[in-house]
Short mmCIF file of C-alpha atoms in Angstrom, two decimals:
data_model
loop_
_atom_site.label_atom_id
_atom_site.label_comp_id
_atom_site.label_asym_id
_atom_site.label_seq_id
_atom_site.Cartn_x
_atom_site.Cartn_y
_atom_site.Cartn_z
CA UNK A 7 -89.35 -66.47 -148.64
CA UNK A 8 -92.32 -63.77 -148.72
CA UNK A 9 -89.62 -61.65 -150.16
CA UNK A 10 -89.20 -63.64 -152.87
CA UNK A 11 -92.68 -64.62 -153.25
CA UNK A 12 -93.90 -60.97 -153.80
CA UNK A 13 -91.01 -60.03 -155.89
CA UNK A 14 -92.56 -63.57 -158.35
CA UNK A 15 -89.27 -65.23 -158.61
CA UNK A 16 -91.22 -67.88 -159.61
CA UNK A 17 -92.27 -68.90 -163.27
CA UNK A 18 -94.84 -70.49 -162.95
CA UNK A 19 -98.11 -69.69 -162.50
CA UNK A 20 -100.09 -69.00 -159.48
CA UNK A 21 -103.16 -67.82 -157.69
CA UNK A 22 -101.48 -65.49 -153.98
CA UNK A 23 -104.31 -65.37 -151.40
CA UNK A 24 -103.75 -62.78 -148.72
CA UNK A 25 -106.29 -63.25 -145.63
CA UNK A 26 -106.09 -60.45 -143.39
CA UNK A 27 -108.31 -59.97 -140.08
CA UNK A 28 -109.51 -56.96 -138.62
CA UNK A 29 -107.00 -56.30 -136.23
CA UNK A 30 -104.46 -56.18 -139.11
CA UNK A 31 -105.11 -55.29 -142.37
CA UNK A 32 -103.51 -56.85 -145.85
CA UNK A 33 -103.05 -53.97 -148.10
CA UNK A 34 -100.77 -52.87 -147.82
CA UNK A 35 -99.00 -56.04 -148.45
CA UNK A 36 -101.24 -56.44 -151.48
CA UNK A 37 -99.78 -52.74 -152.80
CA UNK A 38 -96.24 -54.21 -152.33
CA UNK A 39 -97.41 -57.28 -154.64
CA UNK A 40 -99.25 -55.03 -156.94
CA UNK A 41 -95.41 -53.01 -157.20
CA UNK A 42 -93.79 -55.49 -157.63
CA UNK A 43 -95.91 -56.79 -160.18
CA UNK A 44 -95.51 -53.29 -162.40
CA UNK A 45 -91.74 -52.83 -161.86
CA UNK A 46 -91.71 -56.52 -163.55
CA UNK A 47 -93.15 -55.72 -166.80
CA UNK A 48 -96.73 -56.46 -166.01
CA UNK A 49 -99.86 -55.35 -166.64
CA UNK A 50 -101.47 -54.87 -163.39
CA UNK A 51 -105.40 -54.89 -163.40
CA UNK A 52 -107.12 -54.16 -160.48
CA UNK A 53 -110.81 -54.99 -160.00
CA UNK A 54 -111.59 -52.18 -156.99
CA UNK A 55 -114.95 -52.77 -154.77
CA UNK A 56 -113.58 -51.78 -151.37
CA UNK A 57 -111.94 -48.66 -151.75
CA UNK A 58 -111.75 -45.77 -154.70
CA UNK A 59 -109.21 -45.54 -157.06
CA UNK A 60 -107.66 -41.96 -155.61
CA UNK A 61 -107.29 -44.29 -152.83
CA UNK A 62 -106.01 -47.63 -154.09
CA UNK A 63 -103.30 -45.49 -156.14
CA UNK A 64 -101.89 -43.31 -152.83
CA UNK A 65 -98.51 -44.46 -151.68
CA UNK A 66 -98.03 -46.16 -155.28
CA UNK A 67 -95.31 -45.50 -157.54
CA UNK A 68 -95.81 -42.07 -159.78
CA UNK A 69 -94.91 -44.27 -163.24
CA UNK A 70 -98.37 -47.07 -162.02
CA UNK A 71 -99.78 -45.52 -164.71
CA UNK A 72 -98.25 -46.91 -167.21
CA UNK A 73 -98.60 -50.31 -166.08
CA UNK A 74 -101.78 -49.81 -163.24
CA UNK A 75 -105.17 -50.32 -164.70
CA UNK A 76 -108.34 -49.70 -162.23
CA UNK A 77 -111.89 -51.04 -162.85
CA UNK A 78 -114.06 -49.26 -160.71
CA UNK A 79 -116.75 -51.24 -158.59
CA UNK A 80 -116.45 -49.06 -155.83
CA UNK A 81 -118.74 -45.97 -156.49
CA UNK A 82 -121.75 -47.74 -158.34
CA UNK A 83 -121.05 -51.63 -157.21
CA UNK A 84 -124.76 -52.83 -158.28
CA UNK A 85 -124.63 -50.78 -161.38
CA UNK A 86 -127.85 -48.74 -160.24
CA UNK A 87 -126.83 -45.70 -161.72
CA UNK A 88 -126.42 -47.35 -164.62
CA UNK A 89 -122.49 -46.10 -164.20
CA UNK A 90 -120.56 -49.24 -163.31
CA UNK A 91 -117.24 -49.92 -165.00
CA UNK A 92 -117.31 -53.23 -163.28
CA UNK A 93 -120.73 -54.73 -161.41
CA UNK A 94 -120.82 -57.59 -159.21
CA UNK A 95 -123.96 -58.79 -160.26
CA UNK A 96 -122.22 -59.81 -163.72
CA UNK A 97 -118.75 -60.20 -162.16
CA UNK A 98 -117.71 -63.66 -163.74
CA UNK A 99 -115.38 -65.14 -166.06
CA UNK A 100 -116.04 -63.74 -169.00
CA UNK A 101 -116.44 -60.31 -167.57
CA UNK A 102 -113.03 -59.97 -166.09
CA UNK A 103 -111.34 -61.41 -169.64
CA UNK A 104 -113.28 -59.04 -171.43
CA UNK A 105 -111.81 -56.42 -169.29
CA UNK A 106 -108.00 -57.30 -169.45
CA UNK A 107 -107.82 -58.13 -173.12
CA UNK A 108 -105.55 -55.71 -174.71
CA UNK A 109 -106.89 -53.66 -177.31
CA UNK A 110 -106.18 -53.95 -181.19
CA UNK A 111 -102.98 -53.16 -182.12
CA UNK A 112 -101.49 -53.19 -178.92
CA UNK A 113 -98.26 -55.75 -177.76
CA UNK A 114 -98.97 -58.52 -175.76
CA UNK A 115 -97.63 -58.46 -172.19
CA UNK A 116 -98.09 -60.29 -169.12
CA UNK A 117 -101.08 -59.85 -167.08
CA UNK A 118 -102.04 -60.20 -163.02
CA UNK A 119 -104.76 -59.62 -161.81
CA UNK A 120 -105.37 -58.23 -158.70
CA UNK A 121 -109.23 -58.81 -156.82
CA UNK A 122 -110.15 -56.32 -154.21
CA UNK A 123 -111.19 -57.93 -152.63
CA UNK A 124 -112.37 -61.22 -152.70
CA UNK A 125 -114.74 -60.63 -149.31
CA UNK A 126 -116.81 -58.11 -150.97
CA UNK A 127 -117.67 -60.32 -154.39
CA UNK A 128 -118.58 -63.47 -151.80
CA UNK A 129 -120.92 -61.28 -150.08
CA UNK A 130 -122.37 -61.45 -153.74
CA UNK A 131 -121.31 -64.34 -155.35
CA UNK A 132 -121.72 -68.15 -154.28
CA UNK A 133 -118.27 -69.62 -153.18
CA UNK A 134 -118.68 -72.07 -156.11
CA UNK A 135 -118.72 -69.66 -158.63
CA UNK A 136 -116.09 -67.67 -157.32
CA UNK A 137 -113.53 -71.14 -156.92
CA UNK A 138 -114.56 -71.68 -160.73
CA UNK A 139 -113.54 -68.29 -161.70
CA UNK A 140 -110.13 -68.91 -159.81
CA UNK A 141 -109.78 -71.90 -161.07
CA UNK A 142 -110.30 -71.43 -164.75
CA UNK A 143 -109.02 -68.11 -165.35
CA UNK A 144 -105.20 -68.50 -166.18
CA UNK A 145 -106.59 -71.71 -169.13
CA UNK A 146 -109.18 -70.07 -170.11
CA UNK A 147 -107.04 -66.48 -170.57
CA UNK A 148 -104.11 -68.96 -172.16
CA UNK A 149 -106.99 -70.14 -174.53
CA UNK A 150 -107.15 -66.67 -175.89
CA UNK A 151 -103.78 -65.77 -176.53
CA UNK A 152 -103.32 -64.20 -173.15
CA UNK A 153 -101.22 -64.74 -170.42
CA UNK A 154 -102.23 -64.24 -166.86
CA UNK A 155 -98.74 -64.48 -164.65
CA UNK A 156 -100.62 -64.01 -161.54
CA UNK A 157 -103.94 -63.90 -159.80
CA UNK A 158 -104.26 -62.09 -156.42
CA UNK A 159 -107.10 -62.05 -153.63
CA UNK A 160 -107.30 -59.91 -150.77
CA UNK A 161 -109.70 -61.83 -148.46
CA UNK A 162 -110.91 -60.71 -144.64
CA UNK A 163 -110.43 -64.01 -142.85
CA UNK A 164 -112.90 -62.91 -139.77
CA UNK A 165 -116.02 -62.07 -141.87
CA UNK A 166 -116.71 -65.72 -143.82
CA UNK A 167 -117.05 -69.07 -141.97
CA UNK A 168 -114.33 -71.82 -141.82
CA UNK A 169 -115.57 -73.62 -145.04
CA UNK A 170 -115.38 -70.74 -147.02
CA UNK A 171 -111.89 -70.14 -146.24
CA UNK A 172 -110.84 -73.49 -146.33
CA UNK A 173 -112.55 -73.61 -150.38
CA UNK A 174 -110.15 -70.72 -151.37
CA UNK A 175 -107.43 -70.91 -149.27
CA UNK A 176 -107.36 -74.87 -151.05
CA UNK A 177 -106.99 -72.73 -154.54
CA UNK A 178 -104.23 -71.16 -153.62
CA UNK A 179 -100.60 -71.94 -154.54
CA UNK A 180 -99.09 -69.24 -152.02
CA UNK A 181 -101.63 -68.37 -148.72
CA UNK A 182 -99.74 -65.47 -146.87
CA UNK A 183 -101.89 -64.82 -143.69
CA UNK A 184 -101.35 -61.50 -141.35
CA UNK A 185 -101.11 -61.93 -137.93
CA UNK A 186 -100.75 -59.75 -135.33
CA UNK A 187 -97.68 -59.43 -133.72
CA UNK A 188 -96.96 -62.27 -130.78
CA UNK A 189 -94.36 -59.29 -128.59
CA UNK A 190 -94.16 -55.82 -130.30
CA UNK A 191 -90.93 -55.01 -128.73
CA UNK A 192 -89.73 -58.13 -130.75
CA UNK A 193 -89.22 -56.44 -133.57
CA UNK A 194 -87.37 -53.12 -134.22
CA UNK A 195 -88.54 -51.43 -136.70
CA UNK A 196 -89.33 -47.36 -137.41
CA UNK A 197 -92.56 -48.13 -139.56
CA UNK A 198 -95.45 -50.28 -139.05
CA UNK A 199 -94.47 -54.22 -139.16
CA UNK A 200 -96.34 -57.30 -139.57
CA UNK A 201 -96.15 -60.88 -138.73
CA UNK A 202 -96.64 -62.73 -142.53
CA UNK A 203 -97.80 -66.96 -141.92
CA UNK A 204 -97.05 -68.15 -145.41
CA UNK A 205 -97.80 -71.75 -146.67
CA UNK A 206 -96.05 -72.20 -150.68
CA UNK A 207 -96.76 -75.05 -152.76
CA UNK A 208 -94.15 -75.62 -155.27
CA UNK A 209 -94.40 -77.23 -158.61
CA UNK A 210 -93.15 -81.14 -157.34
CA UNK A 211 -96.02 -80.41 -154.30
CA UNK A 212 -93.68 -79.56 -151.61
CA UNK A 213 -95.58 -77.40 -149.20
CA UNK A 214 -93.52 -74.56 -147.40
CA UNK A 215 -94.38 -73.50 -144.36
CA UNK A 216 -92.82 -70.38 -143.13
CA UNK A 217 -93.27 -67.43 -140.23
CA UNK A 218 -91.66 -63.77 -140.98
CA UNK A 219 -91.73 -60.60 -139.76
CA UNK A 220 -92.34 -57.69 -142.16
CA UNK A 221 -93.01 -54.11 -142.89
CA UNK A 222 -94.19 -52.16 -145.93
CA UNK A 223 -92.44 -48.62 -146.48
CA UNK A 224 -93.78 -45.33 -147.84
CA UNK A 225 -93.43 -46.54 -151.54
CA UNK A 226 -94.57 -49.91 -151.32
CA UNK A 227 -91.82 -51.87 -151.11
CA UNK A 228 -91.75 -54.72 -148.80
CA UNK A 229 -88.85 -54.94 -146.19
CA UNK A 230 -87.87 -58.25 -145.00
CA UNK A 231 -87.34 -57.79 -140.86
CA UNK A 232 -86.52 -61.63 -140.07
CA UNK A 233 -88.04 -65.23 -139.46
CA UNK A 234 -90.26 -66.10 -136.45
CA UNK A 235 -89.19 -69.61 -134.89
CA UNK A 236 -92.43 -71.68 -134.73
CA UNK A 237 -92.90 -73.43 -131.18
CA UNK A 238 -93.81 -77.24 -130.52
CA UNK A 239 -97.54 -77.49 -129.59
CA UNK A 240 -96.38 -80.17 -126.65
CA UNK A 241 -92.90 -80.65 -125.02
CA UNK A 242 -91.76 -84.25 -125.98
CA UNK A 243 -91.15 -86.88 -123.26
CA UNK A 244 -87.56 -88.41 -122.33
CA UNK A 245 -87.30 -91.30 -123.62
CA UNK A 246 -84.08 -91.81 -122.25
CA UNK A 247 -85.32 -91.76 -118.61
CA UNK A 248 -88.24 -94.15 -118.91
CA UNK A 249 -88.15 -97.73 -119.17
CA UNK A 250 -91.53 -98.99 -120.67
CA UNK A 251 -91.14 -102.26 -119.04
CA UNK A 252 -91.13 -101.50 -115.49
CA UNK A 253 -95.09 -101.96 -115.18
CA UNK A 254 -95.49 -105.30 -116.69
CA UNK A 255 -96.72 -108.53 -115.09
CA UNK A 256 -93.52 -110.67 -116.89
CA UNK A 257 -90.22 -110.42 -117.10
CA UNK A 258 -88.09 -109.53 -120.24
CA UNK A 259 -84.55 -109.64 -119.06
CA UNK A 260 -82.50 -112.47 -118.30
CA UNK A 261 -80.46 -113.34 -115.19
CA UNK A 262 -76.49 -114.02 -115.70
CA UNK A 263 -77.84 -117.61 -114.41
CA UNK A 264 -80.94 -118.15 -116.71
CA UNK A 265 -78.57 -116.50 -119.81
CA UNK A 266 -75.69 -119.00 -119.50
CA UNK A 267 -78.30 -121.81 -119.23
CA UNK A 268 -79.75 -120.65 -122.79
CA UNK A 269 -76.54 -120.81 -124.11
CA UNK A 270 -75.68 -124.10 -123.24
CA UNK A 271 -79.04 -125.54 -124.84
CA UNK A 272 -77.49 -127.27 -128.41
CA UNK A 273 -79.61 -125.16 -130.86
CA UNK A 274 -81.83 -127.43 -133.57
CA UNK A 275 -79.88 -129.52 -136.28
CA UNK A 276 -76.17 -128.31 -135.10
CA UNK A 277 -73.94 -130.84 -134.75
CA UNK A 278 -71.25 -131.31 -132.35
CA UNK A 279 -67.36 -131.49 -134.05
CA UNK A 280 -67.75 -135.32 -132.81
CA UNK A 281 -71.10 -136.25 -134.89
CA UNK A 282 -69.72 -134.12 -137.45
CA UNK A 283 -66.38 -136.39 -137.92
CA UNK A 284 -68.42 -139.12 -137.46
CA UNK A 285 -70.84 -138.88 -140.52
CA UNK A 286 -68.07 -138.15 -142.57
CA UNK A 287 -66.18 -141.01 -142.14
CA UNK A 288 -66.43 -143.70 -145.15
CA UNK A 289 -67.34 -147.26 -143.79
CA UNK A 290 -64.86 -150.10 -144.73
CA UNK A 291 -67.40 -152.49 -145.90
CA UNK A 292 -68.71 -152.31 -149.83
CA UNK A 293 -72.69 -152.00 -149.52
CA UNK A 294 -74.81 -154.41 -152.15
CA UNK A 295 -78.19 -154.33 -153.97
CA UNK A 296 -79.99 -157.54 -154.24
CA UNK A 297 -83.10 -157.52 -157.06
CA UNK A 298 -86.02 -160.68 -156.77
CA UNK A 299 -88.12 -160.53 -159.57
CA UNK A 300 -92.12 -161.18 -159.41
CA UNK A 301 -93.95 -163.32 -160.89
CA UNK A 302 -96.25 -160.32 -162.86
CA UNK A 303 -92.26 -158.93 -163.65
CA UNK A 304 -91.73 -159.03 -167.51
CA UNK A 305 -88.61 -159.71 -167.82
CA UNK A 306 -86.73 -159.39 -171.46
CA UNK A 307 -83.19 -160.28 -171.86
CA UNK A 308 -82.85 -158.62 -174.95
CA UNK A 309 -80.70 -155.74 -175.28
CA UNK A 310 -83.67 -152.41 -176.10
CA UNK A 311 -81.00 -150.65 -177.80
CA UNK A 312 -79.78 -153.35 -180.69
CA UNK A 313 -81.88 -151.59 -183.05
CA UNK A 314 -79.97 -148.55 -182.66
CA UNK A 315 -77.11 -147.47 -184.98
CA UNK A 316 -73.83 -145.87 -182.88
#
């Protein structure tokens, strides 16, 4: 599934959080994305604040050119040398669409758009205004004429607290944590591998939850190494072997002699064959119905119905 998920097999949209931890570090994953991205037809901009551009681009494709755009944050973040392509002071909604618009005359493609990372603008920003910028960015982009295919966040789960994880990781239609390895003799591999805990939402709301083991090559791409098998948290009982009325003050069961002395109790309004043939014989006598009037009794001896022509 993270194959598939970095390859965007999907056509919808979405917003792919990567949360990496110190230990072992997203990147590279997030170059494999960005590759995939470009070999699709998209126009990948990246909004840089961790690391330069000479840097961002090594191990990329030569041809990123032609689909790689990089807005440097990195060398003058709060714009104080008046030499910022992209500050985080003003880093906000407008900012980034005035950045990926095409130009005039230019054809329209698909656009992602790739933050890194997302730990360096909250250090900045307020979590709120970072979830609206998230949140808004593909409708308000669509608004314009432009379409955003996917968003992308690199974000360094050990440096925020819970609740600010939890606010963007909610975002998030694909989360694909890294994880150190669980047994590194596990997996074989001759390059550097990874263990990738993704959670997908689909479209119908179906959440995924999936384990794999990767590795990124030389050029980016992302090999697929195999699924991890996700334990039980507790070992369940057998329920076979226990009998959960063995401790009770009463008894449930019946003896053969208490059982056969319930079944020979008649049961409520069931009639034996005898009462049965009984009822349903007709008696030989012809039953009457004698009538004394009152004295208040009006009695009229005229037919009601003379007046009526048949």
């Amino acid at each position: 599934m993270l194959q598939q998920l970095v390859q965007g097999v999907t056509t919808e949209e979405e917003f792919l959080l990567i949360q990496d931890q110190a230990e072992c570090r997203g990147r590279m994953l997030l170059k494999s994305i960005v590759r995939s991205s470009g070999l699709r037809g998209e126009k990948v901009h990246v909004f840089g604040f961790e690391v330069s551009e000479d840097e961002f681009r090594a191990e990329l494709p030569e041809d990123a050119d032609s689909w790689l755009v990089f807005h440097d944050g990195y060398w003058d973040t709060r714009n104080w040398n008046q030499s910022a392509v992209v500050a985080v002071d003003n880093f906000d909604l407008h900012n980034i669409l005035s950045h990926i618009k095409p130009s005039q005359g230019a054809t329209e493609q698909a656009v992602a758009v790739v933050l890194d990372s997302l730990s360096w603008i909250l250090l900045h920003k307020p979590v709120t205004t970072i979830c609206h910028l998230l949140q808004h960015l593909s409708r308000t982009a669509a608004g314009m004429g432009l379409k955003v295919r996917r968003i992308v966040g690199l974000l360094h789960g050990d440096l925020h607290e819970p609740g600010i994880l939890a606010s963007i990781c909610h975002l998030a239609s694909t989360a694909i944590k890294v994880l150190p390895l669980p047994d590194a003799g596990s997996v074989k591999s001759k390059g550097s591998c990874g263990l990738a805990a993704v959670r997908h939402i689909k479209k119908s709301g179906k959440v995924i939850y999936k384990e794999e083991y990767f590795t990124v090559l030389e050029n980016c791409e992302l090999k697929f190494l195999g699924e991890h098998n996700l334990e039980p948290d507790y070992q369940e009982e057998d329920t076979d072997k226990t009998d959960p009325a063995s401790n009770l003050t009463f008894n449930l069961h019946l003896s053969d002699q208490e059982r056969r002395a319930k079944e020979e109790v008649p049961l409520p309004f069931h009639f034996s064959m005898e009462k049965k043939s009984s009822l349903l014989q007709s008696s030989k006598g012809q039953g009457l119905i004698y009538y004394e009037p009152d004295a208040a009794d009006d009695i009229d001896d005229e037919d009601p119905d003379d007046d009526l022509d048949f």
